[in-house]
Each structure stands twice: as C-alpha cells, then as structure tokens.
Amino acid sequence: MTKTILITGATSGIGKACAKKFAANGYRLIITGRRQEKLLSLKNELIQQYQSEVLDLCFDVQDKGQVDAQLSDLKSPWNNIDILLNNAGLALGRDSFEEASMHDWETMLQTNVNGLLYVSKTILPGMIARKKGHIINIGSIAGKEVYENGNVYCASKFAVDAISKSMRIDLLKHNIKVTAIHPGAVETEFSIVRYKGDEQKANATYNGFTPLTGEDIADTIFYTAQLPEHVCINELTITCAQQGSATNFFKKP
Ligand code: NDP
Ligand code: 8X3
C-alpha cells in the first residue's frame, strides 16, 4: 500500500531533498512551505519525474490558525499520514546575546519550536487512531552544543531535542516512533537566511571544507523510515567528515 509522508519546509534544502527521495521510492507526498511558486514547481517536478501523488499546502507554521485550517481536516487518502517530517526551521542572525534582535529570537522560537508543536498536534490524532506512525524531527548539532553567538537558535534546537525525547516516551503507548536527526553544517539556503541575504557571509560558512548536502541528510532520513516495525532510531547526529563538533572543523588551506 502507498505510504504518505508530510514534509514541512519542502521548498528548499533538506526538505526538498527528502521530498525527492521519498517520491523516488513511491511515497505519496504532502509538501508544505510559505513560497507557493516553489511548492508548485517541486510538485510539478515530482509528478513529471516520479508520477507521484502530491498535495501542496502553502502556510506559515508559526500561525496556529493556518496550521489548523490546512491540516486538521485533510480528506482521504491525505489524512493517512505514515510519516511526519518536522523540518521547517531557520536561524536568523549570529549575534552576541546583548546585541541580537528580539524579533529574530521570537521568529526562531515561533518557527522551530511552536511551529513543530502546532503541526505535530494536528497530525497526532490520526496516528493515534491508526495505532502507528513515525515522527521525524530535524534538530541540529546546535541542539547538542551551545556555541558563541548561537544563543537562541541553539536554545530552539535544544528544545527540539527535548521535545523529541519526550514525544518518544509519551507516544510509546500509541506505537508511534520518534526520531530526531541532528545535522552539522549542510549547504542549503540556511546560511543565506541566517545572514539575511548576505551571500558573501553565507558562502564563507563553508570555506575550507566539504559540507553535507540536503541529499546526504535525506538518504539517512529515508533509512530511518525503512526499518522493521520493531526498530526505532531515537536520534542521530550527522556531520561531514571534516566537522568534529559544532565549531571544530579540519579546514584545508
Ligand atoms: P533551508 O533554508 O534551505 O530550508 C528551510 C525550509 O523551512 C524552507 O523550505 C522554508 O520554506 C521552511 N520554513 C522556514 N520558515 C518557515 C515557516 N515559518 N513556515 C513554513 N515553512 C518555513 O534550510 P535547511 O534545509 O538547511 O533547513 C531545514 C531544517 O534543518 C531547519 O530546521 C534547520 O534548522 C535544520 N538544520 C539545518 C542545518 C544546516 O546547516 N543547513 C544544520 C542543522 C539543522 P519557505 O521559506 O518556503 O517557507
Ligand atoms: C545548523 C548548524 O552549526 O550552523 O543548525 O548551528 S549550525
């Protein structure tokens, strides 16, 4: 039977790579994000390339009203969600605590933490009723180690780590698997967003080493979703071969 995955933040980076990976392997997809034109272009690509069944839903995960309106009344077969990939997220700025913008902090917490909670709460009742499901949350190495000027981005990803662990425990009784994936540096639109369009700063993030790609993370996520019923990967931290911690890189001159 065709399985269904809901991917938040599928318009670029890790989410987009996951959409392609799962589509290539016969999944039905619900893809979401705020940029309608990117969603439509991905939808067309998935239909043309893989003959996938795709539902595109354009909304902002920060807005509980929009999340409820888009997700709480899905019709069959879209309401039979086997996998929820909570991927939508962002970093804004890399400033010292006393200088960082409160608005940036609020946006990160509202997206990375509250957005993940809003989406999960709308999808969970269906999984509980069917007594199965898999929730995969994208955390970060920034949710494992705090680094200089990482402050509230790190806090938001520490929260994702804690939420994933508590989901795993509380949802055991419903036969719902929970996996947290914690990537190190992945070259996506992440740094362009973090540095607010400053491409020089964004590109400099990856100087001297070969970062992960969205496809690298998608391959691992896909693996965690294919394990036997009785096996659950609770969490994985994944870095490129030249990254040893949040801030330690072996850079080639
Ligand atoms: P991208 O910027 O390439 O992708 C982010 C995705 O999130 C986009 O599809 C974007 O869609 C979506 N998104 C952001 N804000 C919202 C919102 N308010 N509502 C709905 N969708 C939203 O970055 P990545 O692919 O790298 O990031 C994906 C996840 O991976 C994030 O949670 C990030 O924190 C995490 N991560 C990234 C790492 C990296 O080095 N790149 C490392 C560790 C974790 P749109 O703009 O269309 O709304
Ligand atoms: C993104 C990785 O190290 O820039 O979550 O925080 S890092």
Coordinates of C-alpha atoms and ligand atoms in Angstrom, one line a residue:
M1 CA 0.0 0.0 0.0
T2 CA 1.2 3.5 -0.8
K3 CA 2.6 5.3 2.2
T4 CA 2.1 9.0 2.8
I5 CA 4.7 11.5 4.2
L6 CA 4.1 15.1 5.2
I7 CA 7.2 17.3 4.9
T8 CA 7.2 20.8 6.4
G9 CA 9.6 23.2 4.7
A10 CA 9.9 21.3 1.4
T11 CA 10.6 24.3 -0.7
S12 CA 14.4 24.1 -0.4
G13 CA 17.3 22.3 1.2
I14 CA 16.8 19.2 3.4
G15 CA 13.0 19.2 3.0
K16 CA 13.2 19.4 -0.8
A17 CA 15.8 16.7 -1.0
C18 CA 13.6 14.5 1.3
A19 CA 10.6 15.1 -1.0
K20 CA 12.6 13.9 -4.0
K21 CA 14.0 10.8 -2.1
F22 CA 10.6 9.7 -0.8
A23 CA 8.9 10.4 -4.2
A24 CA 11.5 8.4 -6.0
N25 CA 10.6 5.5 -3.7
G26 CA 6.9 5.5 -4.3
Y27 CA 5.6 7.6 -1.4
R28 CA 2.5 9.9 -1.6
L29 CA 3.6 13.4 -0.5
I30 CA 2.2 16.4 1.3
I31 CA 4.7 19.2 0.8
T32 CA 4.5 22.5 2.7
G33 CA 6.2 25.9 2.9
R34 CA 5.4 29.6 2.6
R35 CA 6.6 30.1 -1.0
Q36 CA 3.8 29.0 -3.3
E37 CA 5.7 29.2 -6.5
K38 CA 8.5 26.9 -5.2
L39 CA 5.9 24.4 -3.9
L40 CA 4.2 24.3 -7.3
S41 CA 7.5 23.9 -9.2
L42 CA 8.5 21.0 -6.9
K43 CA 5.1 19.4 -7.2
N44 CA 5.3 19.5 -11.0
E45 CA 8.8 18.1 -10.9
L46 CA 7.7 15.2 -8.6
I47 CA 4.7 14.4 -10.8
Q48 CA 6.7 14.5 -14.0
Q49 CA 9.7 12.6 -12.8
Y50 CA 8.2 10.1 -10.4
Q51 CA 4.4 10.1 -11.3
S52 CA 3.9 10.9 -7.6
E53 CA 0.6 11.9 -5.9
V54 CA 1.4 15.3 -4.4
L55 CA -0.6 17.7 -2.3
D56 CA 0.9 21.2 -1.9
L57 CA -0.1 23.2 1.1
C58 CA 1.1 26.8 1.4
F59 CA 1.2 28.1 5.0
D60 CA 3.3 29.5 7.7
V61 CA 4.0 27.1 10.6
Q62 CA 4.2 30.0 13.0
D63 CA 0.5 30.6 12.6
K64 CA -1.6 28.1 14.6
G65 CA -4.7 29.2 12.7
Q66 CA -3.2 28.5 9.3
V67 CA -1.8 25.1 10.5
D68 CA -5.2 24.0 11.8
A69 CA -7.0 25.3 8.7
Q70 CA -4.7 23.4 6.4
L71 CA -4.0 20.2 8.3
S72 CA -6.9 19.4 10.7
D73 CA -9.4 18.4 8.0
L74 CA -7.5 16.5 5.4
K75 CA -9.5 14.1 3.3
S76 CA -8.6 10.5 2.4
P77 CA -6.0 9.5 1.3
W78 CA -4.1 12.6 2.6
N79 CA -5.2 12.1 6.2
N80 CA -3.5 8.7 6.4
I81 CA -0.1 10.1 7.3
D82 CA 2.5 7.5 8.0
I83 CA 5.5 9.8 8.4
L84 CA 5.6 13.4 9.7
L85 CA 8.9 15.1 8.9
N86 CA 9.1 18.3 11.0
N87 CA 11.8 20.0 9.0
A88 CA 10.7 23.7 8.6
G89 CA 13.0 25.9 10.5
L90 CA 15.6 28.6 10.4
A91 CA 18.4 30.6 12.1
L92 CA 18.3 34.4 12.0
G93 CA 21.5 36.3 12.8
R94 CA 24.6 35.2 14.6
D95 CA 25.0 37.9 17.1
S96 CA 26.1 38.2 20.7
F97 CA 23.3 37.8 23.3
E98 CA 23.2 41.5 24.2
E99 CA 23.1 42.6 20.6
A100 CA 20.9 40.1 19.0
S101 CA 17.4 41.1 17.8
M102 CA 14.4 40.2 19.9
H103 CA 12.4 39.9 16.7
D104 CA 14.8 37.3 15.3
W105 CA 14.6 35.4 18.5
E106 CA 10.8 35.4 18.5
T107 CA 10.8 34.2 14.9
M108 CA 13.2 31.3 15.6
L109 CA 11.3 30.2 18.6
Q110 CA 7.9 30.6 16.9
T111 CA 9.0 28.6 13.9
N112 CA 11.4 26.0 15.2
V113 CA 9.6 25.2 18.4
N114 CA 5.9 26.3 18.3
G115 CA 5.6 25.5 14.6
L116 CA 6.8 22.0 15.2
L117 CA 4.3 21.7 18.1
Y118 CA 1.3 23.0 16.2
V119 CA 1.9 20.7 13.2
S120 CA 2.6 17.6 15.5
K121 CA -0.6 18.2 17.5
T122 CA -2.8 18.3 14.3
I123 CA -1.3 15.2 12.8
L124 CA -1.1 13.1 16.0
P125 CA -4.8 12.2 16.5
G126 CA -4.8 10.3 13.1
M127 CA -1.6 8.4 14.0
I128 CA -3.0 7.6 17.5
A129 CA -6.3 6.3 15.9
R130 CA -4.4 4.1 13.5
K131 CA -2.0 3.0 16.3
K132 CA 1.0 3.7 14.1
G133 CA 3.2 6.4 12.8
H134 CA 6.6 7.9 12.6
I135 CA 7.5 11.5 13.6
I136 CA 11.0 12.6 12.4
N137 CA 12.1 15.9 13.9
I138 CA 15.0 17.9 12.4
G139 CA 17.1 19.2 15.3
S140 CA 20.7 20.3 14.9
I141 CA 24.2 19.9 16.3
A142 CA 23.3 23.3 17.7
G143 CA 20.7 21.5 19.9
K144 CA 23.6 19.4 21.3
E145 CA 26.2 22.0 21.9
V146 CA 25.9 25.7 22.5
Y147 CA 28.4 27.9 20.6
E148 CA 29.4 31.6 20.6
N149 CA 26.6 33.8 19.2
G150 CA 24.4 30.8 18.7
N151 CA 22.2 31.7 21.8
V152 CA 18.5 31.4 20.8
Y153 CA 19.0 29.3 17.7
C154 CA 20.8 26.8 19.9
A155 CA 18.0 27.1 22.5
S156 CA 15.3 26.4 19.9
K157 CA 17.2 23.3 18.8
F158 CA 17.8 22.2 22.4
A159 CA 14.0 22.4 22.7
V160 CA 13.6 20.2 19.6
D161 CA 15.9 17.7 21.2
A162 CA 13.9 17.7 24.5
I163 CA 10.6 17.6 22.7
S164 CA 11.7 14.7 20.6
K165 CA 12.8 12.7 23.6
S166 CA 9.6 13.4 25.5
M167 CA 7.5 12.6 22.4
R168 CA 9.4 9.3 22.1
I169 CA 8.5 8.4 25.8
D170 CA 4.9 9.6 25.8
L171 CA 4.0 8.2 22.4
L172 CA 5.4 4.7 23.0
K173 CA 1.9 3.5 24.1
H174 CA 0.5 4.6 20.8
N175 CA 3.1 2.6 18.8
I176 CA 4.4 5.9 17.3
K177 CA 8.1 6.0 16.5
V178 CA 10.0 9.3 17.1
T179 CA 13.4 10.0 15.5
A180 CA 15.5 13.2 15.9
I181 CA 18.1 14.0 13.2
H182 CA 20.8 16.4 14.3
P183 CA 22.8 17.6 11.3
G184 CA 26.0 19.6 11.4
A185 CA 26.8 22.0 8.5
V186 CA 24.6 21.3 5.5
E187 CA 24.9 23.7 2.5
T188 CA 21.3 24.8 1.7
E189 CA 19.6 28.2 1.9
F190 CA 20.1 28.0 5.6
S191 CA 23.1 30.4 5.8
I192 CA 21.6 32.9 3.2
V193 CA 18.5 33.1 5.5
R194 CA 20.7 33.3 8.7
Y195 CA 22.8 36.2 7.2
K196 CA 19.7 37.8 5.7
G197 CA 20.7 37.6 2.1
D198 CA 24.4 38.4 2.5
E199 CA 25.8 35.8 0.1
Q200 CA 29.4 36.5 0.9
K201 CA 28.9 35.7 4.6
A202 CA 26.7 32.7 3.7
N203 CA 29.3 31.2 1.3
A204 CA 32.1 31.9 3.8
T205 CA 30.4 29.5 6.2
Y206 CA 31.5 26.5 4.0
N207 CA 35.1 27.7 3.2
G208 CA 37.8 25.1 3.5
F209 CA 35.6 22.0 4.0
T210 CA 33.1 19.9 2.1
P211 CA 29.8 20.3 3.9
L212 CA 26.9 17.9 3.9
T213 CA 24.2 18.3 1.3
G214 CA 20.4 18.0 1.7
E215 CA 20.7 14.7 -0.2
D216 CA 23.1 13.3 2.4
I217 CA 20.5 14.0 5.2
A218 CA 17.6 12.8 3.0
D219 CA 19.4 9.4 2.5
T220 CA 19.7 8.9 6.3
I221 CA 16.2 10.0 7.0
F222 CA 14.9 7.6 4.4
Y223 CA 17.0 4.8 6.0
T224 CA 15.4 5.5 9.4
A225 CA 12.0 5.3 7.9
Q226 CA 12.6 1.9 6.3
L227 CA 13.5 -0.1 9.4
P228 CA 11.4 -3.1 10.6
E229 CA 8.3 -2.4 12.8
H230 CA 10.2 -3.2 16.0
V231 CA 13.2 -1.0 15.3
C232 CA 13.4 2.8 16.0
I233 CA 16.4 5.1 15.7
N234 CA 15.8 7.5 18.5
E235 CA 18.4 10.1 17.4
L236 CA 21.4 10.6 15.1
T237 CA 24.0 13.4 15.0
I238 CA 25.4 13.6 11.5
T239 CA 28.3 15.8 10.3
C240 CA 30.5 15.9 7.3
A241 CA 33.9 14.1 7.7
Q242 CA 35.7 17.4 8.4
Q243 CA 33.4 18.5 11.3
G244 CA 34.1 17.2 14.8
S245 CA 31.8 19.4 16.9
A246 CA 29.6 22.4 16.4
T247 CA 32.6 24.6 16.0
N248 CA 35.6 22.3 15.2
F249 CA 36.4 21.9 11.5
F250 CA 39.5 20.5 9.9
K251 CA 39.9 23.0 7.1
K252 CA 42.2 22.6 4.2
P253 CA 44.2 25.8 3.4
Ligands
NDP1 P1 16.5 26.0 4.0 O1 16.5 27.4 4.4 O2 17.1 25.5 2.7 O3 15.1 25.4 4.2 C1 14.2 25.7 5.2 C2 12.8 25.3 4.9 O4 11.9 25.7 6.0 C3 12.3 26.0 3.7 O5 11.5 25.1 2.9 C4 11.3 27.1 4.3 O6 10.2 27.3 3.4 C5 10.8 26.4 5.5 N1 10.3 27.4 6.5 C6 11.1 28.3 7.2 N2 10.3 29.0 8.0 C7 9.0 28.6 7.8 C8 7.7 28.9 8.3 N3 7.6 29.9 9.1 N4 6.6 28.3 7.8 C9 6.8 27.3 6.9 N5 7.9 26.8 6.4 C10 9.0 27.5 6.8 O7 17.3 25.3 5.2 P2 17.6 23.8 5.6 O8 17.1 22.9 4.6 O9 19.1 23.7 5.9 O10 16.8 23.7 7.0 C11 15.9 22.7 7.3 C12 16.0 22.3 8.7 O11 17.3 21.8 9.0 C13 15.8 23.5 9.7 O12 15.0 23.1 10.8 C14 17.2 23.8 10.1 O13 17.2 24.5 11.4 C15 17.8 22.5 10.2 N6 19.2 22.4 10.1 C16 19.9 22.9 9.1 C17 21.3 22.8 9.1 C18 22.2 23.4 8.0 O14 23.4 23.5 8.3 N7 21.6 23.7 6.9 C19 22.0 22.0 10.1 C20 21.2 21.5 11.2 C21 19.8 21.7 11.2 P3 9.6 28.7 3.0 O15 10.7 29.7 3.0 O16 9.1 28.5 1.6 O17 8.6 28.9 4.0
8X3_2 C1 22.7 24.5 11.7 C2 24.0 24.0 12.1 O1 26.1 24.7 13.4 O2 25.1 26.4 12.0 O3 21.7 24.0 12.6 O4 24.1 25.7 14.1 S1 24.9 25.3 12.9

